[in-house]
Amino acid sequence: MNPDPTPDYDRALLQRTIELRQPLARASRLAAGEGAMLLIFGSLSLLISAISFNALGSLLGVLLIGVGWWERREAPRMAAGELDAPRNLARAELVLLGGIVIYALIQLVKSQVGESELVAELESVGDLGIDVAGLSRSISMVVYVTVILVTVLYQGGMARYFAGKRGAAEAYQRESPEWAREMARGLG
């Protein structure tokens, strides 16, 4: 039988490093997954907008792709405990929040000010006995206000979550020697 080559102190230090890395690894997986989702939705948005010649939708698609790429780039840095990764991921979420809110506000204003082609088509069909334009504006109001609220809650919550990992990254860097961080990364 081989004697244990790892002294108890080193084993405890490695265990502590693994514990300190766990919240960073979870945040990293979340950032990577969200980044991948944003890349997919951004690509689809860009494709649909290009087909329909929708410049605003194309800009939103570019924003989604950019933030998705940014989050995918920062995810491994979060897992490594790099101190600027939490701030960078929080900023990415806030940029996304701002972009979606601006997009929804523009769409909301457009729906309230001008009549859409669909409304004009429906009103030209004949007297249906309902205010199609008013109904369309009401539906648009509900949809875009809901998009704004959900975006503020979700992206704002994600920004706060990522920013909150700064303390975990600092503890990981402060309490874990490089050899233990290397071993913890190797263990997954």
Coordinates of N, CA and C in Angstrom, one line a residue:
M1 N 0.8 -1.2 0.0 CA 0.0 0.0 0.0 C 0.9 1.2 0.0
N2 N 0.5 2.2 -0.8 CA 1.2 3.5 -0.9 C 0.8 4.4 0.2
P3 N 1.7 5.1 0.8 CA 1.3 6.1 1.8 C 0.6 7.3 1.1
D4 N -0.3 8.0 1.8 CA -1.0 9.1 1.2 C 0.0 10.2 0.9
P5 N 0.2 10.6 -0.4 CA 1.2 11.6 -0.8 C 0.7 13.0 -0.4
T6 N -0.6 13.2 -0.1 CA -1.1 14.5 0.1 C -1.3 14.8 1.6
P7 N -0.6 15.7 2.1 CA -0.8 16.0 3.6 C -2.2 16.5 3.8
D8 N -2.6 16.3 5.1 CA -4.0 16.7 5.4 C -4.3 18.2 5.1
Y9 N -3.3 19.1 5.4 CA -3.4 20.5 5.1 C -3.7 20.7 3.6
D10 N -3.0 20.1 2.7 CA -3.2 20.3 1.3 C -4.5 19.7 0.9
R11 N -4.9 18.6 1.4 CA -6.2 18.0 1.1 C -7.4 19.0 1.6
A12 N -7.2 19.6 2.7 CA -8.2 20.5 3.2 C -8.3 21.8 2.4
L13 N -7.1 22.2 1.9 CA -7.0 23.4 1.1 C -7.6 23.1 -0.3
L14 N -7.4 22.0 -0.8 CA -8.0 21.6 -2.1 C -9.5 21.5 -1.9
Q15 N -10.0 20.9 -0.9 CA -11.4 20.8 -0.6 C -12.1 22.2 -0.5
R16 N -11.4 23.1 0.2 CA -11.9 24.5 0.3 C -11.9 25.2 -1.0
T17 N -10.9 25.0 -1.8 CA -10.8 25.6 -3.2 C -12.0 25.1 -4.0
I18 N -12.3 23.8 -4.0 CA -13.4 23.2 -4.7 C -14.8 23.9 -4.2
E19 N -14.9 24.0 -3.0 CA -16.1 24.7 -2.4 C -16.2 26.1 -2.9
L20 N -15.1 26.8 -2.9 CA -15.1 28.2 -3.3 C -15.4 28.4 -4.8
R21 N -15.0 27.4 -5.6 CA -15.2 27.4 -7.0 C -16.7 27.1 -7.4
Q22 N -17.4 26.3 -6.6 CA -18.7 25.9 -7.0 C -19.7 27.0 -7.4
P23 N -19.8 28.1 -6.7 CA -20.8 29.1 -7.1 C -20.3 29.8 -8.4
L24 N -19.0 29.9 -8.6 CA -18.4 30.5 -9.8 C -18.7 29.6 -11.0
A25 N -18.5 28.3 -10.8 CA -18.8 27.3 -11.9 C -20.3 27.3 -12.2
R26 N -21.2 27.4 -11.3 CA -22.6 27.5 -11.6 C -22.9 28.8 -12.4
A27 N -22.4 29.9 -12.0 CA -22.6 31.2 -12.7 C -22.0 31.1 -14.1
S28 N -20.9 30.4 -14.2 CA -20.2 30.2 -15.5 C -21.1 29.4 -16.5
R29 N -21.7 28.3 -15.9 CA -22.6 27.5 -16.7 C -23.8 28.3 -17.2
L30 N -24.3 29.1 -16.2 CA -25.5 29.9 -16.5 C -25.2 30.9 -17.6
A31 N -24.0 31.6 -17.5 CA -23.6 32.5 -18.5 C -23.4 31.9 -19.9
A32 N -22.8 30.7 -19.9 CA -22.5 30.0 -21.2 C -23.9 29.6 -21.8
G33 N -24.8 29.1 -21.0 CA -26.1 28.6 -21.5 C -26.9 29.8 -22.0
E34 N -26.9 30.9 -21.3 CA -27.7 32.1 -21.7 C -27.0 32.7 -23.0
G35 N -25.7 32.7 -23.0 CA -25.0 33.2 -24.2 C -25.3 32.4 -25.4
A36 N -25.4 31.1 -25.3 CA -25.8 30.2 -26.4 C -27.2 30.5 -26.9
M37 N -28.1 30.6 -25.9 CA -29.5 30.9 -26.2 C -29.6 32.3 -27.0
L38 N -28.9 33.3 -26.5 CA -28.9 34.6 -27.1 C -28.3 34.5 -28.6
L39 N -27.3 33.7 -28.8 CA -26.7 33.6 -30.1 C -27.8 33.0 -31.1
I40 N -28.5 32.0 -30.6 CA -29.5 31.3 -31.4 C -30.7 32.3 -31.7
F41 N -31.2 32.9 -30.7 CA -32.3 33.9 -30.9 C -31.9 35.1 -31.7
G42 N -30.7 35.5 -31.5 CA -30.2 36.7 -32.2 C -30.1 36.3 -33.7
S43 N -29.6 35.1 -34.0 CA -29.4 34.7 -35.4 C -30.8 34.6 -36.1
L44 N -31.8 34.0 -35.3 CA -33.1 33.8 -35.9 C -33.7 35.2 -36.1
S45 N -33.6 36.1 -35.1 CA -34.1 37.5 -35.3 C -33.5 38.2 -36.5
L46 N -32.2 38.0 -36.6 CA -31.5 38.7 -37.7 C -32.0 38.1 -39.1
L47 N -32.2 36.8 -39.1 CA -32.7 36.1 -40.4 C -34.1 36.6 -40.7
I48 N -35.0 36.6 -39.7 CA -36.4 37.0 -40.0 C -36.4 38.4 -40.3
S49 N -35.7 39.3 -39.7 CA -35.7 40.7 -39.9 C -35.1 41.0 -41.3
A50 N -34.1 40.3 -41.7 CA -33.5 40.5 -43.0 C -34.5 40.1 -44.1
I51 N -35.2 39.0 -43.9 CA -36.2 38.6 -44.9 C -37.4 39.6 -45.0
S52 N -37.8 40.2 -43.9 CA -38.9 41.1 -43.9 C -38.4 42.6 -44.0
F53 N -37.1 42.8 -44.2 CA -36.6 44.2 -44.3 C -36.9 45.0 -43.1
N54 N -36.7 44.5 -41.9 CA -37.0 45.2 -40.7 C -35.7 45.6 -40.0
A55 N -35.4 46.9 -40.2 CA -34.1 47.4 -39.7 C -34.0 47.3 -38.1
L56 N -35.1 47.7 -37.5 CA -35.1 47.6 -36.0 C -34.9 46.2 -35.5
G57 N -35.6 45.3 -36.1 CA -35.4 43.9 -35.7 C -34.0 43.4 -36.0
S58 N -33.4 43.9 -37.1 CA -32.0 43.5 -37.4 C -31.1 44.0 -36.3
L59 N -31.3 45.3 -35.9 CA -30.5 45.8 -34.8 C -30.6 45.0 -33.5
L60 N -31.8 44.6 -33.2 CA -32.1 43.8 -32.0 C -31.3 42.4 -32.2
G61 N -31.4 41.8 -33.4 CA -30.7 40.6 -33.6 C -29.2 40.7 -33.4
V62 N -28.6 41.8 -33.9 CA -27.2 42.1 -33.8 C -26.9 42.3 -32.3
L63 N -27.7 43.0 -31.5 CA -27.5 43.1 -30.1 C -27.5 41.8 -29.4
L64 N -28.5 40.9 -29.7 CA -28.6 39.6 -29.1 C -27.3 38.8 -29.4
I65 N -26.9 38.8 -30.6 CA -25.7 38.1 -31.0 C -24.5 38.6 -30.2
G66 N -24.3 39.9 -30.2 CA -23.2 40.5 -29.5 C -23.2 40.2 -28.0
V67 N -24.3 40.3 -27.4 CA -24.3 40.0 -25.9 C -24.1 38.5 -25.7
G68 N -24.7 37.7 -26.6 CA -24.5 36.2 -26.5 C -23.0 35.9 -26.6
W69 N -22.3 36.5 -27.6 CA -20.9 36.2 -27.7 C -20.1 36.7 -26.5
W70 N -20.5 37.9 -26.0 CA -19.8 38.5 -24.8 C -20.0 37.5 -23.6
E71 N -21.2 37.0 -23.4 CA -21.4 36.1 -22.2 C -20.7 34.8 -22.4
R72 N -20.6 34.3 -23.6 CA -19.9 33.0 -23.9 C -18.4 33.2 -23.6
R73 N -17.9 34.4 -24.0 CA -16.5 34.7 -23.8 C -16.2 34.9 -22.3
E74 N -17.1 35.4 -21.5 CA -16.8 35.7 -20.1 C -17.1 34.5 -19.2
A75 N -17.8 33.5 -19.7 CA -18.2 32.3 -18.9 C -17.0 31.6 -18.3
P76 N -16.0 31.2 -19.2 CA -14.8 30.6 -18.6 C -14.0 31.4 -17.7
R77 N -14.0 32.7 -17.9 CA -13.3 33.6 -17.0 C -14.0 33.7 -15.6
M78 N -15.3 33.5 -15.6 CA -16.1 33.4 -14.3 C -15.7 32.2 -13.6
A79 N -15.6 31.1 -14.3 CA -15.2 29.8 -13.7 C -13.8 29.8 -13.1
A80 N -13.0 30.6 -13.8 CA -11.6 30.7 -13.3 C -11.4 31.7 -12.1
G81 N -12.5 32.4 -11.8 CA -12.5 33.3 -10.7 C -11.8 34.6 -11.0
E82 N -11.8 35.0 -12.3 CA -11.2 36.3 -12.7 C -12.1 37.4 -12.1
L83 N -11.4 38.4 -11.5 CA -12.2 39.4 -10.7 C -13.1 40.3 -11.6
D84 N -12.7 40.5 -12.8 CA -13.6 41.4 -13.7 C -14.7 40.7 -14.4
A85 N -14.7 39.3 -14.3 CA -15.8 38.6 -15.0 C -17.2 38.8 -14.5
P86 N -17.4 38.9 -13.2 CA -18.7 39.2 -12.7 C -19.2 40.6 -13.2
R87 N -18.4 41.6 -13.1 CA -18.8 42.9 -13.6 C -19.1 42.9 -15.1
N88 N -18.3 42.2 -15.9 CA -18.5 42.2 -17.3 C -19.8 41.4 -17.7
L89 N -20.1 40.4 -17.0 CA -21.3 39.7 -17.2 C -22.5 40.5 -16.8
A90 N -22.4 41.2 -15.7 CA -23.5 42.1 -15.2 C -23.7 43.2 -16.3
R91 N -22.6 43.8 -16.8 CA -22.8 44.8 -17.8 C -23.4 44.3 -19.1
A92 N -23.1 43.1 -19.4 CA -23.7 42.5 -20.6 C -25.2 42.4 -20.4
E93 N -25.6 41.9 -19.3 CA -27.1 41.9 -19.0 C -27.7 43.2 -19.0
L94 N -27.1 44.2 -18.5 CA -27.6 45.6 -18.5 C -27.7 46.2 -19.9
V95 N -26.7 45.9 -20.7 CA -26.8 46.3 -22.1 C -27.9 45.6 -22.8
L96 N -28.1 44.3 -22.6 CA -29.3 43.6 -23.2 C -30.6 44.2 -22.7
L97 N -30.7 44.5 -21.4 CA -31.9 45.1 -20.8 C -32.2 46.4 -21.5
G98 N -31.2 47.2 -21.6 CA -31.4 48.5 -22.3 C -31.8 48.4 -23.7
G99 N -31.2 47.5 -24.4 CA -31.6 47.3 -25.8 C -33.0 46.8 -26.0
I100 N -33.4 45.8 -25.2 CA -34.7 45.3 -25.3 C -35.8 46.3 -24.9
V101 N -35.5 47.1 -23.9 CA -36.4 48.1 -23.4 C -36.6 49.2 -24.5
I102 N -35.5 49.6 -25.1 CA -35.6 50.6 -26.1 C -36.4 50.1 -27.3
Y103 N -36.1 48.8 -27.7 CA -36.8 48.2 -28.8 C -38.3 48.2 -28.5
A104 N -38.7 47.7 -27.3 CA -40.1 47.6 -26.9 C -40.8 49.0 -26.9
L105 N -40.0 50.0 -26.4 CA -40.6 51.4 -26.3 C -40.8 51.9 -27.7
I106 N -39.9 51.7 -28.6 CA -40.1 52.2 -30.0 C -41.3 51.5 -30.6
Q107 N -41.4 50.2 -30.4 CA -42.5 49.4 -31.0 C -43.9 49.9 -30.3
L108 N -43.8 50.2 -29.1 CA -45.0 50.7 -28.3 C -45.4 52.0 -28.9
V109 N -44.5 52.9 -29.1 CA -44.8 54.2 -29.6 C -45.4 54.1 -31.1
K110 N -44.7 53.3 -31.9 CA -45.2 53.0 -33.2 C -46.6 52.5 -33.3
S111 N -46.9 51.6 -32.3 CA -48.3 51.0 -32.3 C -49.3 52.0 -31.8
Q112 N -48.9 52.9 -31.0 CA -49.9 53.9 -30.4 C -50.1 55.1 -31.4
V113 N -49.1 55.5 -32.1 CA -49.1 56.6 -33.0 C -49.7 56.3 -34.3
G114 N -49.1 55.3 -35.0 CA -49.6 55.0 -36.3 C -50.4 53.7 -36.4
E115 N -51.2 53.6 -37.4 CA -51.9 52.4 -37.6 C -51.1 51.4 -38.4
S116 N -51.2 50.2 -38.1 CA -50.5 49.2 -38.8 C -51.2 48.8 -40.1
E117 N -50.5 48.1 -41.0 CA -51.1 47.7 -42.2 C -52.2 46.7 -42.0
L118 N -52.1 45.9 -40.9 CA -53.1 44.9 -40.6 C -54.4 45.6 -40.2
V119 N -54.3 46.6 -39.3 CA -55.5 47.4 -38.9 C -56.1 48.0 -40.1
A120 N -55.4 48.6 -41.0 CA -55.9 49.2 -42.2 C -56.7 48.2 -43.0
E121 N -56.1 47.0 -43.2 CA -56.7 46.0 -43.9 C -58.0 45.5 -43.3
L122 N -58.0 45.3 -42.0 CA -59.2 44.9 -41.3 C -60.3 45.9 -41.4
E123 N -60.0 47.2 -41.3 CA -61.0 48.2 -41.3 C -61.5 48.4 -42.7
S124 N -60.8 48.1 -43.7 CA -61.2 48.2 -45.1 C -62.2 47.1 -45.5
V125 N -62.2 46.0 -44.7 CA -63.0 44.8 -45.0 C -64.5 45.2 -44.9
G126 N -64.8 46.0 -44.0 CA -66.2 46.4 -43.7 C -66.4 46.7 -42.3
D127 N -67.6 47.0 -42.0 CA -68.0 47.4 -40.6 C -68.1 46.1 -39.8
L128 N -67.2 45.9 -38.9 CA -67.3 44.7 -38.0 C -68.0 45.0 -36.7
G129 N -68.2 46.2 -36.5 CA -68.9 46.6 -35.2 C -67.9 46.7 -34.0
I130 N -66.6 46.6 -34.3 CA -65.7 46.8 -33.2 C -64.6 47.8 -33.7
D131 N -64.0 48.4 -32.7 CA -62.9 49.3 -33.0 C -61.6 48.5 -33.1
V132 N -61.3 48.2 -34.4 CA -60.1 47.3 -34.6 C -58.8 48.1 -34.3
A133 N -58.7 49.3 -34.6 CA -57.5 50.1 -34.3 C -57.3 50.2 -32.8
G134 N -58.4 50.5 -32.1 CA -58.3 50.6 -30.6 C -57.9 49.3 -30.0
L135 N -58.5 48.2 -30.5 CA -58.1 46.8 -30.0 C -56.6 46.5 -30.3
S136 N -56.2 46.9 -31.5 CA -54.8 46.6 -31.9 C -53.9 47.4 -31.0
R137 N -54.2 48.7 -30.7 CA -53.4 49.5 -29.8 C -53.4 48.9 -28.4
S138 N -54.5 48.4 -27.9 CA -54.6 47.9 -26.6 C -53.7 46.6 -26.5
I139 N -53.8 45.8 -27.5 CA -53.0 44.5 -27.5 C -51.5 44.8 -27.5
S140 N -51.2 45.8 -28.4 CA -49.7 46.2 -28.4 C -49.3 46.7 -27.1
M141 N -50.1 47.5 -26.5 CA -49.8 48.1 -25.1 C -49.5 47.0 -24.1
V142 N -50.4 46.0 -24.1 CA -50.2 44.9 -23.1 C -48.9 44.1 -23.4
V143 N -48.7 43.8 -24.7 CA -47.6 43.0 -25.1 C -46.3 43.7 -24.8
Y144 N -46.1 45.0 -25.2 CA -44.8 45.7 -25.0 C -44.6 46.1 -23.6
V145 N -45.6 46.4 -22.9 CA -45.4 46.7 -21.4 C -45.0 45.4 -20.7
T146 N -45.6 44.3 -21.1 CA -45.2 43.0 -20.5 C -43.7 42.7 -20.8
V147 N -43.3 42.9 -22.1 CA -42.0 42.7 -22.5 C -41.0 43.5 -21.6
I148 N -41.4 44.8 -21.4 CA -40.5 45.7 -20.7 C -40.4 45.2 -19.2
L149 N -41.5 44.8 -18.6 CA -41.5 44.4 -17.2 C -40.7 43.1 -17.1
V150 N -41.0 42.1 -17.9 CA -40.2 40.9 -17.8 C -38.7 41.1 -18.1
T151 N -38.4 41.9 -19.0 CA -37.0 42.2 -19.3 C -36.3 42.8 -18.1
V152 N -37.0 43.8 -17.5 CA -36.4 44.5 -16.3 C -36.2 43.5 -15.2
L153 N -37.2 42.7 -15.0 CA -37.1 41.7 -13.9 C -36.0 40.6 -14.2
Y154 N -36.0 40.1 -15.4 CA -35.1 39.0 -15.7 C -33.7 39.4 -15.9
Q155 N -33.5 40.4 -16.8 CA -32.1 40.8 -17.1 C -31.6 41.6 -15.9
G156 N -32.4 42.3 -15.2 CA -32.0 43.0 -14.0 C -31.6 42.0 -12.9
G157 N -32.3 41.0 -12.8 CA -32.0 39.9 -11.8 C -30.7 39.2 -12.2
M158 N -30.5 39.0 -13.5 CA -29.3 38.3 -13.9 C -28.1 39.2 -13.7
A159 N -28.3 40.5 -14.0 CA -27.2 41.4 -13.7 C -26.8 41.4 -12.2
R160 N -27.8 41.5 -11.4 CA -27.5 41.5 -10.0 C -26.9 40.1 -9.5
Y161 N -27.3 39.0 -10.1 CA -26.8 37.7 -9.8 C -25.3 37.7 -10.1
F162 N -24.9 38.1 -11.4 CA -23.6 38.0 -11.8 C -22.7 39.0 -11.0
A163 N -23.2 40.2 -10.8 CA -22.4 41.2 -10.0 C -22.2 40.7 -8.6
G164 N -23.1 39.9 -8.0 CA -23.0 39.4 -6.7 C -21.9 38.3 -6.6
K165 N -21.4 37.8 -7.7 CA -20.3 36.8 -7.7 C -19.0 37.4 -7.5
R166 N -18.9 38.7 -7.4 CA -17.6 39.4 -7.2 C -16.9 38.9 -5.9
G167 N -17.7 38.9 -4.9 CA -17.2 38.4 -3.6 C -16.7 37.0 -3.6
A168 N -17.4 36.1 -4.3 CA -17.0 34.7 -4.5 C -15.7 34.6 -5.2
A169 N -15.5 35.5 -6.3 CA -14.3 35.5 -7.0 C -13.1 36.0 -6.2
E170 N -13.4 37.0 -5.4 CA -12.3 37.5 -4.5 C -11.9 36.5 -3.5
A171 N -12.9 35.8 -2.9 CA -12.5 34.7 -1.9 C -11.8 33.6 -2.6
Y172 N -12.2 33.2 -3.8 CA -11.5 32.1 -4.5 C -10.0 32.5 -4.8
Q173 N -9.8 33.7 -5.2 CA -8.4 34.2 -5.5 C -7.6 34.3 -4.2
R174 N -8.2 34.8 -3.2 CA -7.5 35.1 -1.9 C -7.2 33.8 -1.2
E175 N -8.1 32.9 -1.1 CA -7.9 31.7 -0.2 C -7.4 30.5 -0.9
S176 N -7.3 30.5 -2.2 CA -6.8 29.3 -3.0 C -5.5 29.6 -3.7
P177 N -4.5 28.7 -3.4 CA -3.3 28.9 -4.1 C -3.5 28.4 -5.6
E178 N -2.6 28.8 -6.4 CA -2.7 28.5 -7.9 C -2.7 27.0 -8.1
W179 N -1.9 26.2 -7.4 CA -1.9 24.7 -7.6 C -3.3 24.1 -7.3
A180 N -4.0 24.7 -6.3 CA -5.3 24.1 -5.9 C -6.3 24.5 -6.9
R181 N -6.2 25.8 -7.4 CA -7.2 26.2 -8.5 C -7.0 25.4 -9.7
E182 N -5.8 25.1 -10.1 CA -5.5 24.2 -11.3 C -6.1 22.8 -11.1
M183 N -5.9 22.3 -9.9 CA -6.5 20.9 -9.6 C -8.0 21.0 -9.6
A184 N -8.6 22.0 -9.1 CA -10.1 22.2 -9.0 C -10.6 22.3 -10.4
R185 N -10.0 23.1 -11.3 CA -10.4 23.2 -12.7 C -10.3 21.8 -13.4
G186 N -9.3 21.1 -13.1 CA -9.1 19.8 -13.7 C -10.2 18.8 -13.3
L187 N -10.6 18.9 -12.0 CA -11.7 18.0 -11.5 C -13.0 18.4 -12.0
G188 N -13.2 19.5 -12.7 CA -14.4 19.9 -13.3 C -15.2 20.9 -12.5

